[in-house]
Structures are given as structure tokens and as C-alpha cells.
Short mmCIF file of C-alpha atoms in Angstrom, two decimals:
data_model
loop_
_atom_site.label_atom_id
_atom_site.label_comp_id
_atom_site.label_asym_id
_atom_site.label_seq_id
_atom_site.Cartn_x
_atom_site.Cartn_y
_atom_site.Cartn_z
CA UNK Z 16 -196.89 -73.64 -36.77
CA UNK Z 17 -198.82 -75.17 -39.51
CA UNK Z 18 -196.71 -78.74 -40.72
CA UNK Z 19 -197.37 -81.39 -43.06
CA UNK Z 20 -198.47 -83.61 -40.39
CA UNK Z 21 -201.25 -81.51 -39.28
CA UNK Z 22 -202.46 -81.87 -43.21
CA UNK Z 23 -202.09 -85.40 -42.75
CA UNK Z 24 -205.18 -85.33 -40.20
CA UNK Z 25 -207.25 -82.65 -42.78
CA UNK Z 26 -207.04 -85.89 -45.01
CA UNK Z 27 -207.37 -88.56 -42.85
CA UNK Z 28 -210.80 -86.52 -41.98
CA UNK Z 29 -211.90 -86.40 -45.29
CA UNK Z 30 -210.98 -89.34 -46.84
CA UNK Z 31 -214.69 -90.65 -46.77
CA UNK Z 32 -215.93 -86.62 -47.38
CA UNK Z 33 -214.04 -87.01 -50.59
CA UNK Z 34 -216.38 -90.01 -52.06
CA UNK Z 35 -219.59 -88.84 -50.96
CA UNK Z 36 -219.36 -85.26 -53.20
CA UNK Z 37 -218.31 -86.20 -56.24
CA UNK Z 38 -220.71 -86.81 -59.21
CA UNK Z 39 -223.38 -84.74 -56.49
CA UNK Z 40 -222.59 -81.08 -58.02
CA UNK Z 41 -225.55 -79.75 -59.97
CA UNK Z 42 -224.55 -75.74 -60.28
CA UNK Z 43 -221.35 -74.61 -61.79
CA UNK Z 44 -220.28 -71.24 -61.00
CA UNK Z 45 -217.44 -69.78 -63.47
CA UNK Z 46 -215.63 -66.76 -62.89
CA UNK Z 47 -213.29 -65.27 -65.65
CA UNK Z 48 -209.31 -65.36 -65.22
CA UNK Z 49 -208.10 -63.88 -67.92
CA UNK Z 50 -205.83 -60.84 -67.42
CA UNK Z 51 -208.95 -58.51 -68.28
CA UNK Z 52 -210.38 -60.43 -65.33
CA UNK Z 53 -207.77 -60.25 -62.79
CA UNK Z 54 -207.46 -56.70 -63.14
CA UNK Z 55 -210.56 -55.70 -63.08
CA UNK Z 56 -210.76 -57.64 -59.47
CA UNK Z 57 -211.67 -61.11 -60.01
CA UNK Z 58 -209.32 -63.02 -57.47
CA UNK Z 59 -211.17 -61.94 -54.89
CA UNK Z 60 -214.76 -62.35 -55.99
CA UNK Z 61 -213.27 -65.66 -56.84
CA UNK Z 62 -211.97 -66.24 -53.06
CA UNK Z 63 -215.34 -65.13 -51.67
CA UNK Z 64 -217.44 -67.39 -53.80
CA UNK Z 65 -215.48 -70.17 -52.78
CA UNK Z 66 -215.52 -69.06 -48.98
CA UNK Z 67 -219.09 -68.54 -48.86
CA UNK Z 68 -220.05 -71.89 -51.22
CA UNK Z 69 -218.58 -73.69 -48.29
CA UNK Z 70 -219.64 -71.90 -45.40
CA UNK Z 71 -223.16 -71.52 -46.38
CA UNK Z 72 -222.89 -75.81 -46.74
CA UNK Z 73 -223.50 -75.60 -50.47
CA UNK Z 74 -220.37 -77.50 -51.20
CA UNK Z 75 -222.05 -80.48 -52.46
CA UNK Z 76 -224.33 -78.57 -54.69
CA UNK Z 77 -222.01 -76.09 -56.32
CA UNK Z 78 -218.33 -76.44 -58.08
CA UNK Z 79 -216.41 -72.73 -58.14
CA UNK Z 80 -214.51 -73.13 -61.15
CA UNK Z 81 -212.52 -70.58 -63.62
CA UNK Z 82 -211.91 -70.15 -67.20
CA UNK Z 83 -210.38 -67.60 -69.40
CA UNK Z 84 -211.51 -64.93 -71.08
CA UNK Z 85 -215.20 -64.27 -71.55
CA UNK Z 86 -215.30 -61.69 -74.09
CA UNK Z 87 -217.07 -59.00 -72.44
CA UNK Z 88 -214.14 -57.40 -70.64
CA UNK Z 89 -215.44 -54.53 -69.69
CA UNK Z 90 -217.67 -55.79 -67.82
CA UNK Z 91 -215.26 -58.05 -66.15
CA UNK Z 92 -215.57 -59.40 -63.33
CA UNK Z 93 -217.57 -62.15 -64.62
CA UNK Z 94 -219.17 -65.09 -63.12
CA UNK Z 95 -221.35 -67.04 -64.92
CA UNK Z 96 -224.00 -69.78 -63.11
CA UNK Z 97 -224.84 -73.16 -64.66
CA UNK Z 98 -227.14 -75.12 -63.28
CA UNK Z 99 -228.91 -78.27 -65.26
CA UNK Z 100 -232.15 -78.03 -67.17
CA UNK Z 101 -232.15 -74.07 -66.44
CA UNK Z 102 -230.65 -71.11 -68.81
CA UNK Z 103 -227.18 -69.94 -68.12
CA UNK Z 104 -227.28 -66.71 -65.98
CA UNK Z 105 -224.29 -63.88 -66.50
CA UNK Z 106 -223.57 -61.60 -63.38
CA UNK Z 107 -221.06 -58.76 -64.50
CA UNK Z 108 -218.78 -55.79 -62.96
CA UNK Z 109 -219.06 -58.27 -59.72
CA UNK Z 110 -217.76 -57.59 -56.39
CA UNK Z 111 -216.65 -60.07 -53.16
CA UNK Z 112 -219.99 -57.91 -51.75
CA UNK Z 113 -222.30 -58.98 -54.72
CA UNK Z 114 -220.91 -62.47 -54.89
CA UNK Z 115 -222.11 -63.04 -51.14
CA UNK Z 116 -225.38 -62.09 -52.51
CA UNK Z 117 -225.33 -63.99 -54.97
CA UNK Z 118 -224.38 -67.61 -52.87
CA UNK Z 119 -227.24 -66.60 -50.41
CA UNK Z 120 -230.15 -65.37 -52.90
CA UNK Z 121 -229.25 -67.23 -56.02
CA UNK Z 122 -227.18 -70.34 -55.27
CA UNK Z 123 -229.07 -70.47 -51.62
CA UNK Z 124 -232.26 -69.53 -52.87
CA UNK Z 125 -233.13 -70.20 -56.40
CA UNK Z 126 -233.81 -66.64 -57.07
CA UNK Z 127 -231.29 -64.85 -59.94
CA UNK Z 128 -230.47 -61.53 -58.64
CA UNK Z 129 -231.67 -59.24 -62.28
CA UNK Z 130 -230.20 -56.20 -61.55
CA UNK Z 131 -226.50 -57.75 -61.28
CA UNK Z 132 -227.06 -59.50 -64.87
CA UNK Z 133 -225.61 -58.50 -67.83
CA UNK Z 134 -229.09 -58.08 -68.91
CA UNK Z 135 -229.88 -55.96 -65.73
CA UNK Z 136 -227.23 -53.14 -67.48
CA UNK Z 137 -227.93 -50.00 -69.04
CA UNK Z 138 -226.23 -51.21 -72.19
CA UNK W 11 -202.71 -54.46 -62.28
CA UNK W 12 -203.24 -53.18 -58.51
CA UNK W 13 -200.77 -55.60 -57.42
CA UNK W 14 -198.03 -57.46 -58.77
CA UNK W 15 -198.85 -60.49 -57.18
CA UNK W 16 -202.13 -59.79 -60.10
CA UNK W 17 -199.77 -60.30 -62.52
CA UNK W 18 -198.25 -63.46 -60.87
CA UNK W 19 -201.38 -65.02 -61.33
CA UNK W 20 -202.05 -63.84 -64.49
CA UNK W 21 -198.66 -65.30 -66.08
CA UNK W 22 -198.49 -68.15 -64.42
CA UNK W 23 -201.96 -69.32 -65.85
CA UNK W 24 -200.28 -68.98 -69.35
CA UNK W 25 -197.98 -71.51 -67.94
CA UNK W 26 -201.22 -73.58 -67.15
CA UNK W 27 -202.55 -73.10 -70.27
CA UNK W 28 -199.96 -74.11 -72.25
CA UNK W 29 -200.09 -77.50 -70.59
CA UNK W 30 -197.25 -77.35 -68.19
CA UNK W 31 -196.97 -79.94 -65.18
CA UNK W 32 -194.73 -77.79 -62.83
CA UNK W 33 -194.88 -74.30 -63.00
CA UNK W 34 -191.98 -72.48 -60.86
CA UNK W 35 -192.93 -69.10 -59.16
CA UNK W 36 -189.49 -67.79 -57.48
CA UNK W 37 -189.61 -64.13 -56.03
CA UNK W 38 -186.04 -62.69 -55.05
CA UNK W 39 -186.17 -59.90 -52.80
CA UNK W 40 -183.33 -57.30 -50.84
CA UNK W 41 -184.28 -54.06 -50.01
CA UNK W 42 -183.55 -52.59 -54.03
CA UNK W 43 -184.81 -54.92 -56.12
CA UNK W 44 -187.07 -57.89 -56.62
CA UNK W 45 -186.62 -60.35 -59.34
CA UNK W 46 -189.85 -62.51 -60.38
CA UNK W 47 -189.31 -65.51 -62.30
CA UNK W 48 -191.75 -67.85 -63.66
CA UNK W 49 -190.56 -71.23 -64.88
CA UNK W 50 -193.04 -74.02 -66.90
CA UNK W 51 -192.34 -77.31 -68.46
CA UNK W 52 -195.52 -76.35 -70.79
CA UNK W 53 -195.12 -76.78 -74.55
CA UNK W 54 -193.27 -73.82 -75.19
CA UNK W 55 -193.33 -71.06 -78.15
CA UNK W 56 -191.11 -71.07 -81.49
CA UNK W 57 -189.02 -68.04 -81.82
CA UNK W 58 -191.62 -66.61 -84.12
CA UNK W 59 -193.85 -66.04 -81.58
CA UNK W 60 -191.57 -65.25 -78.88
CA UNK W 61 -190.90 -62.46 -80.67
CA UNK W 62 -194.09 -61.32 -80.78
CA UNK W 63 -195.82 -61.63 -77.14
CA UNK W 64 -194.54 -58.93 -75.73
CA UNK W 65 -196.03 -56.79 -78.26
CA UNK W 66 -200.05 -55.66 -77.53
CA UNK W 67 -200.83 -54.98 -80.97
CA UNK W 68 -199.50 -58.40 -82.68
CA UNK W 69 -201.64 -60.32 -81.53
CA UNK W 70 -205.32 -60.28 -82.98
CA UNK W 71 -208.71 -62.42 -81.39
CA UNK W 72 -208.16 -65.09 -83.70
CA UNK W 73 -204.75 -66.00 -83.29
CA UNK W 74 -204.00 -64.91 -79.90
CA UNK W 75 -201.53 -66.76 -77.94
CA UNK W 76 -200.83 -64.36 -74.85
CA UNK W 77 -202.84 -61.08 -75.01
CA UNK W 78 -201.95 -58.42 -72.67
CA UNK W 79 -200.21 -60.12 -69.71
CA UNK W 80 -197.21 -60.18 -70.78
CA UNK W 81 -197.00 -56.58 -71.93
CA UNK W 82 -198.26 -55.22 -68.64
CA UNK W 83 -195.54 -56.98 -67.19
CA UNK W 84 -192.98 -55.53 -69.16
CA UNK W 85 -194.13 -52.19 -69.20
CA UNK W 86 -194.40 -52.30 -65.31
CA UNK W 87 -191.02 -53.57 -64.97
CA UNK W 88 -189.83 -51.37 -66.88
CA UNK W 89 -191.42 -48.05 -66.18
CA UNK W 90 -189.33 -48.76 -62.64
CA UNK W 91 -186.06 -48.52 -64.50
CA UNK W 92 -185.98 -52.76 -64.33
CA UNK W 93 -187.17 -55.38 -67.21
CA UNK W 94 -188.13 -58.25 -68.46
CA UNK W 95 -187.23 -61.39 -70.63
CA UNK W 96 -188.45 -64.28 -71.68
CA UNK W 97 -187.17 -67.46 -72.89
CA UNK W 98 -188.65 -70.12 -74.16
CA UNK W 99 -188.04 -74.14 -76.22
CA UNK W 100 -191.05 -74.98 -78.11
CA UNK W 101 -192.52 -79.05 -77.90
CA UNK W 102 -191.65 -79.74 -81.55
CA UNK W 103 -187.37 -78.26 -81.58
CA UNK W 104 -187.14 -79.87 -77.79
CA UNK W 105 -189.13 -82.73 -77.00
CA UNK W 106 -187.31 -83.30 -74.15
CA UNK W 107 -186.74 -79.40 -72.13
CA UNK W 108 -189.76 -77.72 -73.68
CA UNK W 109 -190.88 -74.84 -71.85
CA UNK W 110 -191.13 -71.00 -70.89
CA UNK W 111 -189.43 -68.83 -68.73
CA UNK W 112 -190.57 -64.90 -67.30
CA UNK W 113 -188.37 -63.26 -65.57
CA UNK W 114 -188.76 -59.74 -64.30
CA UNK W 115 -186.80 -57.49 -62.64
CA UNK W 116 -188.03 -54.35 -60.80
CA UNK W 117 -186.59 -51.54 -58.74
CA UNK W 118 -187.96 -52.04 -55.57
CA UNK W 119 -186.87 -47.94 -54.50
CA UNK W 120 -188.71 -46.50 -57.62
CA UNK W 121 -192.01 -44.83 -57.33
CA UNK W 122 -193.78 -46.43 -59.89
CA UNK W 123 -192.98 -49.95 -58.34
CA UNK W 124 -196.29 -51.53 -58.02
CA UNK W 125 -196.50 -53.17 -54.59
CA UNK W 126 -196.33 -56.79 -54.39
CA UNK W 127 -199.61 -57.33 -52.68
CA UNK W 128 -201.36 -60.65 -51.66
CA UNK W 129 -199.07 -63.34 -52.56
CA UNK W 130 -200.49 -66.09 -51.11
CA UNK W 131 -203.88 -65.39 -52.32
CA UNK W 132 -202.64 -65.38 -55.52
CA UNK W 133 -200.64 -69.11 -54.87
CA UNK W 134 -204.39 -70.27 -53.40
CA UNK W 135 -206.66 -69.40 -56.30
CA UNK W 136 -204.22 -70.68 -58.75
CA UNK W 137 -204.33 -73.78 -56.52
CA UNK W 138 -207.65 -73.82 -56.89
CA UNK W 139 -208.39 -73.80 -60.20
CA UNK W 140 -205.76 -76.08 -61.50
CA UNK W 141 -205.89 -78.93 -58.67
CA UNK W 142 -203.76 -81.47 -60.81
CA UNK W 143 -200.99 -79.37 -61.96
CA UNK W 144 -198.10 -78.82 -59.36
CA UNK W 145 -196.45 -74.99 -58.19
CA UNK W 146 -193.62 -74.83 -56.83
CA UNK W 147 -193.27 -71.51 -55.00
CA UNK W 148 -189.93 -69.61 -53.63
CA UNK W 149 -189.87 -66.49 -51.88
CA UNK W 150 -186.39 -65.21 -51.02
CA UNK W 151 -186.59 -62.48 -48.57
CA UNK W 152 -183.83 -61.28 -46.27
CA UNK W 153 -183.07 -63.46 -44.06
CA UNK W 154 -185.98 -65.63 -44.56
CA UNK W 155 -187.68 -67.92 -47.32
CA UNK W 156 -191.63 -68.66 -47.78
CA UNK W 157 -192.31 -71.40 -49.69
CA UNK W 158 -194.37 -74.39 -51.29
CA UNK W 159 -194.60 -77.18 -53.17
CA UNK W 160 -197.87 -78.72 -53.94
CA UNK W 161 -196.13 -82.44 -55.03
CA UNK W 162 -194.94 -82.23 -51.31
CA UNK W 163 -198.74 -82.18 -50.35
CA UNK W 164 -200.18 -84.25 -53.26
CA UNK W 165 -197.85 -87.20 -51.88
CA UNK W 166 -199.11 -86.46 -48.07
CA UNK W 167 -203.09 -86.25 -49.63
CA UNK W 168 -203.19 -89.60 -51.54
CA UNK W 169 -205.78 -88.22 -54.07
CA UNK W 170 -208.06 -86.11 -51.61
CA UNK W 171 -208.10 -83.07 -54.62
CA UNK W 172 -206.05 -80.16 -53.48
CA UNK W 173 -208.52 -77.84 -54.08
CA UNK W 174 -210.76 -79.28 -51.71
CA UNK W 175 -212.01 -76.40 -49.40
CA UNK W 176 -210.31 -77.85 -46.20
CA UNK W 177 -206.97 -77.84 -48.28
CA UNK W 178 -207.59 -74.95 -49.41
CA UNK W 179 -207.30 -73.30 -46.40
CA UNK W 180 -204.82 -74.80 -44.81
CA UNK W 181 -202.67 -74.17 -48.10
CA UNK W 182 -203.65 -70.33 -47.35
CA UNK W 183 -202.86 -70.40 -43.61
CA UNK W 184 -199.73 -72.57 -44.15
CA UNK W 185 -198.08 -69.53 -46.27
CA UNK W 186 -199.50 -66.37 -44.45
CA UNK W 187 -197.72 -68.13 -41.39
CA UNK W 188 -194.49 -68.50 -42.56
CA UNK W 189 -195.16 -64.75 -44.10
CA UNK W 190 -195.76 -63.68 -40.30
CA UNK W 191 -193.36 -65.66 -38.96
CA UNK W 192 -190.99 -63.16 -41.29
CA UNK W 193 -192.25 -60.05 -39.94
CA UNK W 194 -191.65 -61.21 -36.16
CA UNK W 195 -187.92 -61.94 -37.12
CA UNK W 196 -187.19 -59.05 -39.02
#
């Protein structure tokens, strides 16, 4: 059974993690929480950005953060990359399976992945 | 929404949003009916607007203070023969109790009752995007309670962020235990 003393450890552990990351985060990955959002299925593209940000060991590169409404709700969900010195890149009608591609190709790899853009759409 | 634990997250960010430093999430469950109520210390709306949230076609891009959580809400509430109400104390009439409350009620037995769904998910991500506001979180079940209370961990985490991804997890783990832990005494 999970208890407060076993979260105790956790911090004790990373305590000196804590220091190190902060200031270190060049990409900032947004994902839209309004209720246009949610519905649409953004908690869990959320989740799995956040999952695979850590597991892929990007955390000190890349903050998961959310915001509100976008504007372009129907093409919710939306996550939107920033990364310094580089144009702002908008992937729409995402999925938790297009949001893994995105950490590994895009956030991993440098390469944007067009054809999940909102330019990519037949608009 | 899919699932009304969608909507929990959706209403409680209002509470977020409007600047609130506890926001209360209390679920009531028996067999019939389930009661959702969501509680903020935020800054509140005048009666004017009160008036007016629940309604999809006040509210225009401009001047829009809720949008269409609120009304989903309702109208899923109610389309299971239950409802909704809120009250709220705006900043400026009640510097000192400002804040909203939500509270739904739902037939549990109806067949339009959306299902509850993920609720710790929901509880994590809203963890996770608002690391230095606190949620306290109730679920009353039969026979059981889940529940937590993020100043409980703040105090324990002496400033390690509680949206750190370690946290994280063991916020998520910490609540689909007690939520097993339920099934196995049931």
C-alpha cells in the first residue's frame, strides 16, 4: 500500500534532481484544456506526452504544459511545440498514438512530423 | 463528454482559472445516485453572471466567462432525471468567503447516465498542470472512501514541484490503489 512515507523517499531522491532541471527546458509543448479540448480527447494525449517526455529521458529538454482554449476547436486536440529561435509548430486532431510520434520524431529528433500539422490538413 | 470524470476536469479548471487556492472535488456515491460537487475559494461571480453560465448562447468570444462546461453539465445531469446548481460569492460583495460551488446530481439507474470513467486520471492531469494550487479530493463510495489532498503532500515534498514526473506517478498509483483496494472489499 502506497503511504506518505514511501513519498517521503521519491523526495528525498530528488531533492538534488530538482535543482539541476530547472532553467534547462528549451521546448515547450502545450496541449489545449479547454472543454472543446477535453472532449475531443485531450487528457490522454496529454498523459502520453508526459509519459513518453520522461521515459524517452527528454525531461530536461521539454516542459508538458496546458492552456485553454486555442481557437481552432475542431480540430482539437491541440498541442502546440515551442522551441527557442525556431517557428511555433501546431499538431491538430492528435491522438496518445500520434503524440508518441511526435516525442520520438519531433521532440527526439528535430524533425516536425507535416502531415499531423494544421498545415498538413485538407482545409 | 465520454466520461464524467471529462467534465470533472473540465469544471474544476474554471475553479483554477478563476484564481482559487483550494478547489474541493467530492463525489457521493450509493447504488442510485451520485452527487458531484465542486467547491473553490476562487474570486467568485456576481449574480449577474451566475445567471447567465448555464446558458450556451449568453455568452459570446469576447466576453466569455465559462463557455460550454457548465451547460454540458447540466444538460447531462439532467437528461438522467437529476440536476444541477450553482452557487457562488463574488471577490468584491465577500472579500472574505468568495467563491463557487457545482454541484450535480445524477441518477446513477438511468440510461443516459454517462459513466464516471477515469477519475484519477482526471485528479493527475489537473495535478499536473496547476502544481501550486491545492485539490482536495473525496470519493464516498459504499463502504469505502478514496481520497487526496495535495497540501498533505506539498508539506511531505518541501518544494520538490508536485508535478514532477516521479510525483506524478506516485499521485496516480496512490489513488488507483485505494480504487482497487475498493473492488477487493466489495
Amino acid at each position: 500500500m502506497k503511504s506518505l512515507a514511501e513519498l517521503q523517499a521519491i523526495k528525498e531522491k530528488m531533492k538534488d534532481k530538482v535543482v539541476l532541471r530547472e532553467g534547462s527546458n528549451d521546448i515547450r509543448v502545450v496541449v489545449g484544456m479547454a472543454t472543446c479540448g477535453i472532449a475531443a480527447g485531450a487528457r490522454p494525449v496529454l498523459n502520453t506526452l508526459v509519459e513518453e517526455v520522461n521515459n524517452g529521458g527528454l525531461a530536461e529538454k521539454v516542459t508538458v504544459s496546458q492552456t485553454g482554449c486555442i481557437g481552432i476547436c475542431q480540430y482539437e486536440p491541440v498541442v502546440e511545440v515551442f522551441e527557442s529561435g525556431k517557428e511555433k509548430v501546431t499538431y491538430v486532431k492528435m491522438t496518445p498514438e500520434k503524440a508518441k510520434r511526435v516525442v520520438s520524431e519531433h521532440l527526439k529528433g528535430g524533425k516536425v512530423i507535416g502531415e499531423y500539422t494544421l498545415g498538413g490538413q485538407n482545409l | 463528454m465520454k466520461e464524467l470524470s471529462l467534465n470533472i476536469l473540465d469544471i474544476a479548471e474554471n475553479s483554477v482559472k478563476a484564481g482559487a487556492s483550494l478547489t474541493e472535488i467530492t463525489i457521493e456515491e450509493d447504488e442510485r445516485f451520485l452527487t458531484l460537487i465542486i467547491k473553490d475559494d476562487g474570486c467568485g461571480m456576481t449574480e449577474d453572471i451566475l445567471k447567465t453560465v448555464t446558458d450556451p448562447f449568453y455568452t459570446t468570444r469576447t466576453t466569455r466567462k465559462v463557455g460550454m462546461g457548465l451547460p454540458l453539465l447540466k444538460m447531462e445531469a439532467e437528461i438522467t432525471g437529476g440536476s444541477m446548481e450553482i452557487t457562488s460569492k463574488s471577490e468584491k460583495e465577500y472579500p472574505d468567503s468568495h467563491g463557487t460551488q457545482v454541484t450535480a446530481r445524477f441518477c446513477k439507474t438511468h440510461i443516459d447516465f454517462t459513466p464516471l470513467g477515469d477519475v484519477s486520471a482526471s485528479i493527475v492531469t489537473l495535478i499536473q498542470g496547476h502544481p501550486d494550487t491545492d485539490f482536495l479530493f473525496t470519493h464516498k463510495l459504499p463502504g469505502k472512501t478514496v481520497s487526496l489532498d495535495t497540501r498533505e503532500l506539498r508539506q511531505v515534498l518541501e518544494g520538490v514541484p508536485l508535478n514532477s514526473y516521479e510525483i506524478i506517478k506516485w499521485i496516480e498509483s496512490y489513488l488507483d490503489e485505494q480504487y482497487q483496494n475498493q473492488e477487493e472489499s466489495q
